[in-house]
PDB file of C-alpha atoms and ligand atoms in Angstrom:
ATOM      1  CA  UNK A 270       0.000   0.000   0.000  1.00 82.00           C
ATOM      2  CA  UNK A 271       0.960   3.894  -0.838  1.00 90.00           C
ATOM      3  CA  UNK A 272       1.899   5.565   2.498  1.00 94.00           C
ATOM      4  CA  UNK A 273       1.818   8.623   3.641  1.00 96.00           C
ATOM      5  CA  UNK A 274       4.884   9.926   5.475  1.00 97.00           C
ATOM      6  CA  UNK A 275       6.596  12.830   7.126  1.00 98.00           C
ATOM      7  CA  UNK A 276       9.843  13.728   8.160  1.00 98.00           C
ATOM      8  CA  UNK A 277      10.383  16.147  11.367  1.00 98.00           C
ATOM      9  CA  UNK A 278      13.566  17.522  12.644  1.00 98.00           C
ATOM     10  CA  UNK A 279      15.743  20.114  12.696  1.00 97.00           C
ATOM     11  CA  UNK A 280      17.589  22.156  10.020  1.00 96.00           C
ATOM     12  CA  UNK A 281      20.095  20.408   9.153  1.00 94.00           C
ATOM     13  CA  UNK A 282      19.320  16.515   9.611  1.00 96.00           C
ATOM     14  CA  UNK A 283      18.758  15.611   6.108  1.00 96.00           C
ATOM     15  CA  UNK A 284      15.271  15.661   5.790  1.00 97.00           C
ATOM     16  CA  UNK A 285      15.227  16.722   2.175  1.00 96.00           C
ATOM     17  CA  UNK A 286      17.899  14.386   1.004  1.00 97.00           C
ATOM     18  CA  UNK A 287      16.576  11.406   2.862  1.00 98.00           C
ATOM     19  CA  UNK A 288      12.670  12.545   1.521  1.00 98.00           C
ATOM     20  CA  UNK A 289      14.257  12.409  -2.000  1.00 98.00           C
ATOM     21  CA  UNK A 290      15.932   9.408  -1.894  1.00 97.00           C
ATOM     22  CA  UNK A 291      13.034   7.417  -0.587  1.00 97.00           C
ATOM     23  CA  UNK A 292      10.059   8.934  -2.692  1.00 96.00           C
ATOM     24  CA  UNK A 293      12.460   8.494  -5.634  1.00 96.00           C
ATOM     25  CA  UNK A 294      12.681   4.637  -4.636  1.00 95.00           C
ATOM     26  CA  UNK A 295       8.649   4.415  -3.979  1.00 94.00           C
ATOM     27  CA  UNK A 296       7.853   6.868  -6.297  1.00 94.00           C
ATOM     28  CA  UNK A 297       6.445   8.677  -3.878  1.00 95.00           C
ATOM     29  CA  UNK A 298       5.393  12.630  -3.971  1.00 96.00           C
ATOM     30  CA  UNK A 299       8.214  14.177  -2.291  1.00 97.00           C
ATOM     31  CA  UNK A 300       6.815  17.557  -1.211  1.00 97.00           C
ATOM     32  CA  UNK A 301       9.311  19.793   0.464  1.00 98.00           C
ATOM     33  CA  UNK A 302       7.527  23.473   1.228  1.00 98.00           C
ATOM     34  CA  UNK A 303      11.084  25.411   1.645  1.00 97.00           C
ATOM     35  CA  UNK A 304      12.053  23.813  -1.899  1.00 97.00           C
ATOM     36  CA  UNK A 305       8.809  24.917  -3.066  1.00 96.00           C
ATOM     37  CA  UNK A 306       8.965  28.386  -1.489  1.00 97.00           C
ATOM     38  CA  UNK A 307      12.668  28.810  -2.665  1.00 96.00           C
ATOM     39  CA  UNK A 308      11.330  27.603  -6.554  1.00 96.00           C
ATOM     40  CA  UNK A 309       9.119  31.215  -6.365  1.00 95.00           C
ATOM     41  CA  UNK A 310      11.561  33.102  -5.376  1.00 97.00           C
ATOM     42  CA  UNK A 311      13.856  32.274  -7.999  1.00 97.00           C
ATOM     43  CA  UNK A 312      10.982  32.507 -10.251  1.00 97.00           C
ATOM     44  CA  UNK A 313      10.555  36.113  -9.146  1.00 97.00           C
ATOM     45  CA  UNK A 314       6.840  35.459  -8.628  1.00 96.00           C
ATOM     46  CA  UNK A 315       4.361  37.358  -6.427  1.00 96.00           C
ATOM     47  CA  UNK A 316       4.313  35.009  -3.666  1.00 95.00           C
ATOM     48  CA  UNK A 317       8.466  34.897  -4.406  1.00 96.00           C
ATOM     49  CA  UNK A 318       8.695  38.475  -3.764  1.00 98.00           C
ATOM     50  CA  UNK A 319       6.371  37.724  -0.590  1.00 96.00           C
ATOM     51  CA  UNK A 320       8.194  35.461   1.349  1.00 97.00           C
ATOM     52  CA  UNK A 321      11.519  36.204   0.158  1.00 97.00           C
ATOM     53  CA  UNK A 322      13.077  38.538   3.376  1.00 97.00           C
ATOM     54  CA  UNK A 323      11.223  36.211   5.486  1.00 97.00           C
ATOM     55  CA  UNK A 324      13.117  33.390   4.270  1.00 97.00           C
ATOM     56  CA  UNK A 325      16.542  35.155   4.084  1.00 96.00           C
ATOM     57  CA  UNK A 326      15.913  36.133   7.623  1.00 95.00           C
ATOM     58  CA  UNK A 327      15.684  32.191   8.830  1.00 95.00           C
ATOM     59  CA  UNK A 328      11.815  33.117   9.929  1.00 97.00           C
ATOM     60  CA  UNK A 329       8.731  31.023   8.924  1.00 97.00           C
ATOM     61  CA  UNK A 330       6.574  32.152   6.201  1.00 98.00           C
ATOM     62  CA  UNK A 331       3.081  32.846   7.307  1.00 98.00           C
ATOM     63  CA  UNK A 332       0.646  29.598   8.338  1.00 98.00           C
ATOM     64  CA  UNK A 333      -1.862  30.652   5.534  1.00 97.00           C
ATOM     65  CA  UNK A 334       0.842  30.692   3.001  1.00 97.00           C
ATOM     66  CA  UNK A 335       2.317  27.148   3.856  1.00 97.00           C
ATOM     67  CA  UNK A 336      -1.155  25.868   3.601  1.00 97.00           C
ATOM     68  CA  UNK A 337      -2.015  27.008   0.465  1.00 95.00           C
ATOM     69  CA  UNK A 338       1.256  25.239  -1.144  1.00 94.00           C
ATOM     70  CA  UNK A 339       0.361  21.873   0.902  1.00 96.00           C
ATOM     71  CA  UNK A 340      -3.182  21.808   0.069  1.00 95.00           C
ATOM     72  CA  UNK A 341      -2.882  22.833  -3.941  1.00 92.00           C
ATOM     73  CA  UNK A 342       0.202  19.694  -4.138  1.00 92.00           C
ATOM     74  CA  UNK A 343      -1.734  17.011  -2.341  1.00 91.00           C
ATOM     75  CA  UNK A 344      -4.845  17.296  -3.611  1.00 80.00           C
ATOM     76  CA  UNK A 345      -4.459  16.023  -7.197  1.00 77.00           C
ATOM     77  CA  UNK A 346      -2.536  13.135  -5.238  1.00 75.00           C
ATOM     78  CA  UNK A 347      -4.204   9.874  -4.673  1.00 74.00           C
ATOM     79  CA  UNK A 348      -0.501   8.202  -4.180  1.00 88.00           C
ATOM     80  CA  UNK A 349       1.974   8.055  -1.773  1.00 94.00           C
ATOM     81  CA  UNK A 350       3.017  10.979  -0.180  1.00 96.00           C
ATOM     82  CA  UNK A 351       6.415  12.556   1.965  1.00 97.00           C
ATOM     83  CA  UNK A 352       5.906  15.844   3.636  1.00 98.00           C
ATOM     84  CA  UNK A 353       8.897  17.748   3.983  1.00 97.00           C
ATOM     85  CA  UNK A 354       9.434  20.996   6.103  1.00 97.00           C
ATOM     86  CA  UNK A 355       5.559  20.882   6.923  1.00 98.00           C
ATOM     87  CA  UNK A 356       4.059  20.860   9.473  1.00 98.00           C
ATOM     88  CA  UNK A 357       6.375  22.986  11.712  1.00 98.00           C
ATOM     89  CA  UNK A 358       3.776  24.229  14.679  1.00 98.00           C
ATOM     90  CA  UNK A 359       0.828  23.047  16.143  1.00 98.00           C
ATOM     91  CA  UNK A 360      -1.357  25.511  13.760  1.00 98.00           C
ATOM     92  CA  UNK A 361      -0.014  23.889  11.041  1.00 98.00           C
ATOM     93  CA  UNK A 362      -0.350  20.373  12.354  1.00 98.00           C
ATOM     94  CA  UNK A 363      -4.277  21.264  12.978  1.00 98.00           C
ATOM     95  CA  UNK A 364      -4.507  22.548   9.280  1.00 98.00           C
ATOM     96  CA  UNK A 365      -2.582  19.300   7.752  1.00 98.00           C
ATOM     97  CA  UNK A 366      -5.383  17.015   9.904  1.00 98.00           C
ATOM     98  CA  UNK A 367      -8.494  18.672   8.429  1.00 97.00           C
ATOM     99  CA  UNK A 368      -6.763  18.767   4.898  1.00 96.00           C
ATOM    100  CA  UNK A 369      -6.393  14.970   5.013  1.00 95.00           C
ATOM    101  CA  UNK A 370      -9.753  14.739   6.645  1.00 95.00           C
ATOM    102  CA  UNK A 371     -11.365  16.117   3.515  1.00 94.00           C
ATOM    103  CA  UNK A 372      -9.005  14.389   1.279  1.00 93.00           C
ATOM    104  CA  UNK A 373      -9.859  11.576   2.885  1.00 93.00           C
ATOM    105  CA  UNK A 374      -6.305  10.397   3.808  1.00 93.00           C
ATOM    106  CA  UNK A 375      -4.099   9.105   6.619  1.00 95.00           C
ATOM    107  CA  UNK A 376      -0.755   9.801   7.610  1.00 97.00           C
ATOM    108  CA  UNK A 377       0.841   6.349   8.478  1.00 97.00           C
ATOM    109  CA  UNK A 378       4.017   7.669   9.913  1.00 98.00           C
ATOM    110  CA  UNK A 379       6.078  10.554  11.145  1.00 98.00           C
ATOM    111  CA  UNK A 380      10.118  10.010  11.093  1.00 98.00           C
ATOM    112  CA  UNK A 381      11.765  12.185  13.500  1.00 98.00           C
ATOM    113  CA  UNK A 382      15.685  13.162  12.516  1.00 98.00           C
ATOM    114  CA  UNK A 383      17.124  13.180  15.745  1.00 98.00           C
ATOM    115  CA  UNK A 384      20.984  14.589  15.503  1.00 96.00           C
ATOM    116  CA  UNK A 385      22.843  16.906  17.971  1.00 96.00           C
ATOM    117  CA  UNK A 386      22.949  20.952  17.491  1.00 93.00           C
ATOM    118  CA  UNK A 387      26.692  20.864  16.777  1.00 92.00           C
ATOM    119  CA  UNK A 388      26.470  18.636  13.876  1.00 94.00           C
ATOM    120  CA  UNK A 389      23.856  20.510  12.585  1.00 94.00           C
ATOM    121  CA  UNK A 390      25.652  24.147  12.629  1.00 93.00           C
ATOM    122  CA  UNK A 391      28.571  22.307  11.019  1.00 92.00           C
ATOM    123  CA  UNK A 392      26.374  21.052   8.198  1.00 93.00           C
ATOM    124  CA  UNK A 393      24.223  23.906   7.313  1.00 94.00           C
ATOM    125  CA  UNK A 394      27.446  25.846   7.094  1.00 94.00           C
ATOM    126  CA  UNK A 395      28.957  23.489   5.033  1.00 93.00           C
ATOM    127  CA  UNK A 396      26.004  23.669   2.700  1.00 91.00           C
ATOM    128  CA  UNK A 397      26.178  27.327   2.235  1.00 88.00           C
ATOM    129  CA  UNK A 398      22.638  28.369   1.121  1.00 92.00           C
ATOM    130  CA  UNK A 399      21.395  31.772   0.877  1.00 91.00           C
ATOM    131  CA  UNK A 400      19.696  31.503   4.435  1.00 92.00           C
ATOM    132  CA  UNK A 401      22.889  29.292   5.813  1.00 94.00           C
ATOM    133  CA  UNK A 402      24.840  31.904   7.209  1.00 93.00           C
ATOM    134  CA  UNK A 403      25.279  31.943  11.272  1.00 92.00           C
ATOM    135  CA  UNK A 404      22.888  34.404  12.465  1.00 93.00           C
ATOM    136  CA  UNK A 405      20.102  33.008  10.313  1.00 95.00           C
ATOM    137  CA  UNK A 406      21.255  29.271  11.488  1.00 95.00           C
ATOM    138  CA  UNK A 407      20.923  30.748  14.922  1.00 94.00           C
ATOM    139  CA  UNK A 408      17.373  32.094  14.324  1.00 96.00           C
ATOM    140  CA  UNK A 409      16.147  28.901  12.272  1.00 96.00           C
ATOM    141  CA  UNK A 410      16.994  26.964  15.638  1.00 96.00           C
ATOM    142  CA  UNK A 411      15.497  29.064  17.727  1.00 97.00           C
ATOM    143  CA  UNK A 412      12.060  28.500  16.155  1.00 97.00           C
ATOM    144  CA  UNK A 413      12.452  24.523  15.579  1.00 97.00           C
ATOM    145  CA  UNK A 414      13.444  24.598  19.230  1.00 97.00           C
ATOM    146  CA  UNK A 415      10.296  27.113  20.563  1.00 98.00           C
ATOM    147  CA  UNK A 416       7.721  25.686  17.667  1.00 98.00           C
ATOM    148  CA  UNK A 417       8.485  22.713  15.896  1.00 98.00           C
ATOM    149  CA  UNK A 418       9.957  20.118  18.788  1.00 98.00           C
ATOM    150  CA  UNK A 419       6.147  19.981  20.518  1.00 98.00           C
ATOM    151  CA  UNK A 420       5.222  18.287  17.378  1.00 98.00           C
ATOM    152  CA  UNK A 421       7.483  15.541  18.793  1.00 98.00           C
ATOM    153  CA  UNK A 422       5.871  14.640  21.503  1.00 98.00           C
ATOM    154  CA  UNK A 423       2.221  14.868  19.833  1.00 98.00           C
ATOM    155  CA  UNK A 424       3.337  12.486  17.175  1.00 98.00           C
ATOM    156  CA  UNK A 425       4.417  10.226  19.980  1.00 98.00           C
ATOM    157  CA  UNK A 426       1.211  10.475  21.918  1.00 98.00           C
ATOM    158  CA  UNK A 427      -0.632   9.413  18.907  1.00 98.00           C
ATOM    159  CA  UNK A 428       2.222   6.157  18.377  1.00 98.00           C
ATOM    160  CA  UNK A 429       3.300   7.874  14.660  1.00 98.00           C
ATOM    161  CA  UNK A 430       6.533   8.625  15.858  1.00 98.00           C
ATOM    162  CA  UNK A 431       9.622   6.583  14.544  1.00 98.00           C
ATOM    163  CA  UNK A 432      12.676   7.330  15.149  1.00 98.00           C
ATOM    164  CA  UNK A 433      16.116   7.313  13.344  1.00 98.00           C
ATOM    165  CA  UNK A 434      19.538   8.888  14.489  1.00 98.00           C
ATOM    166  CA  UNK A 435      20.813  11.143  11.682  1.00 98.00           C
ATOM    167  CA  UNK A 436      24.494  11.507  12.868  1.00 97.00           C
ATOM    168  CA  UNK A 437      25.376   8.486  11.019  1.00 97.00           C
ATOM    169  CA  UNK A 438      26.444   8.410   7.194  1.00 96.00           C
ATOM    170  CA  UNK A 439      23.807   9.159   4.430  1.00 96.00           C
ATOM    171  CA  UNK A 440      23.239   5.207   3.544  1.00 97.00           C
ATOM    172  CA  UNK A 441      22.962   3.909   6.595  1.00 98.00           C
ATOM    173  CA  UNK A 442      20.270   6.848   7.474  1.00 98.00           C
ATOM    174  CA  UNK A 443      18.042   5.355   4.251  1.00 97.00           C
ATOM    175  CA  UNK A 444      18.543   1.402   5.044  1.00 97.00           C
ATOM    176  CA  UNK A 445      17.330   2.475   8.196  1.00 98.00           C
ATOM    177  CA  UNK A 446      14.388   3.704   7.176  1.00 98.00           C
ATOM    178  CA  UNK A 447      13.351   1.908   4.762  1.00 96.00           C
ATOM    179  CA  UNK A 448      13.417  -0.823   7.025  1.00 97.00           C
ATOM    180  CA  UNK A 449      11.300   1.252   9.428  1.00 97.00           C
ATOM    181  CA  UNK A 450       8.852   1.638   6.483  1.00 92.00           C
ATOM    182  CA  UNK A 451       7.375  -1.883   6.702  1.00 83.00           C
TER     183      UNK A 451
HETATM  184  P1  ADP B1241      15.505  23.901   6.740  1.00 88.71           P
HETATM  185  O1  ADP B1241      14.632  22.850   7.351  1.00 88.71           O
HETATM  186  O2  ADP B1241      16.912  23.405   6.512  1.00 88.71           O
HETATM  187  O3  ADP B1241      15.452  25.197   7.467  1.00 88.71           O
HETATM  188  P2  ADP B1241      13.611  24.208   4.555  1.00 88.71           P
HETATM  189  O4  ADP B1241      13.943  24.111   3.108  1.00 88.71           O
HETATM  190  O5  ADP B1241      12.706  23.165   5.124  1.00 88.71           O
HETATM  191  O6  ADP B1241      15.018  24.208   5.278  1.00 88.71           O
HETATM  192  O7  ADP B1241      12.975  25.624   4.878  1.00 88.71           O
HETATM  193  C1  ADP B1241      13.578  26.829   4.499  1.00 88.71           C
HETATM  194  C2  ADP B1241      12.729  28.040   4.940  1.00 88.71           C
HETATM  195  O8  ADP B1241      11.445  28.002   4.266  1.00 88.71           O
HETATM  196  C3  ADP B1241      12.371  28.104   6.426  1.00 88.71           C
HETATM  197  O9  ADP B1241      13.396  28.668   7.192  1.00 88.71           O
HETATM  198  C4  ADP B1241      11.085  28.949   6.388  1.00 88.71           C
HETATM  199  O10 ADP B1241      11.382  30.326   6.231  1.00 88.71           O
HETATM  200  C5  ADP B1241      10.395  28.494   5.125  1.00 88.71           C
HETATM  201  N1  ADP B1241       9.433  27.397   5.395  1.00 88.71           N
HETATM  202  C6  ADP B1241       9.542  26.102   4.958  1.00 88.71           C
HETATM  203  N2  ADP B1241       8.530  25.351   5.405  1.00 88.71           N
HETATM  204  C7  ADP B1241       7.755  26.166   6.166  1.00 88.71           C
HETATM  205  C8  ADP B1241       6.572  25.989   6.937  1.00 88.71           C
HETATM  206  N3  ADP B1241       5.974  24.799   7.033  1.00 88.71           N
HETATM  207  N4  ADP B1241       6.048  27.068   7.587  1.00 88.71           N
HETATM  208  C9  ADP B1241       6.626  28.261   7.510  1.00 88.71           C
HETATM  209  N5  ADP B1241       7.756  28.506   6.821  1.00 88.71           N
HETATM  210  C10 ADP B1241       8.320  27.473   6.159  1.00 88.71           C
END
């Protein structure tokens, strides 16, 4: 059966590439809301030109937004699914359970990216993206920390939760999971 999946975690645990390696082996619908956000941008578009110093400044684009990307992607989708980068606070985990609701859709599992906060600077400053510069790392932790590690624990408390350690090399990260995925 097509599953629907999620990955939570902070910036910086390989969320994206692990999404894209495993929707690429499922053929899955990998949808990752900063890669879609950063697509208008670069595409100079209204909503680009919207969230763009929002982005840059390593804050989160409005709830209404977000949801308008999610809800437009999955709803021509009757397949499997991997959220990426969405939900990231409890507003937007109430919005993604009525979406499904009316889609009539489940989420089977959440994976949470567990990795420590030193790896994580290292990494993002490694990758060098236009919002990958200290003070913006610095902010983007912040929020994950104040808004986006609740949804841990409410993920738990509803036994979606699986969990992989993310300090470990990219292939043993996806063997690991894909394993989980049974
Ligand atoms: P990372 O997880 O490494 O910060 P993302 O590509 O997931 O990278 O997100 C990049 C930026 O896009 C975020 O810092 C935020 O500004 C915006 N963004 C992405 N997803 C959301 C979301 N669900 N809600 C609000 N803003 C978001």
């Amino acid at each position: 059966m097509k599953k629907h999946l999620l990955f939570l975690g902070p910036p910086g645990a390989g969320k994206g590439t692990q999404a894209a390696l495993l929707s690429e082996a499922n053929s899955y619908l990998h949808l990752s809301t900063g890669e879609l956000l950063r697509k208008e941008i670069d595409l100079g578009t209204s909503l680009g030109k919207q969230v763009k110093d929002t982005i840059n400044k390593g804050e989160l684009v409005s709830d209404q937004l977000v949801l308008e990307i999610v809800k437009k992607n999955l709803d021509k989708e009757n397949n499997g699914w991997i959220l990426d980068g969405y939900p990231r606070n409890l507003s937007q985990v109430k919005s993604l359970n009525s979406v499904l609701i009316n889609l009539n859709q489940t989420l089977e599992i959440v994976f949470y990216l567990d990795i420590p906060e030193e790896v994580l600077i290292k990494r993002l400053l490694m990758r060098g993206r236009k919002d990958d510069n200290e003070d913006t790392i610095k902010t983007r932790l912040k929020i994950y920390k104040e808004t986006t590690e609740p949804l841990i624990e409410y993920y738990e408390s509803i036994s979606l939760l699986k969990y992989i350690n993310a300090d470990r090399d990219l292939k043993t990260i996806s063997t690991d999971i894909k394993q989980k995925m049974a």
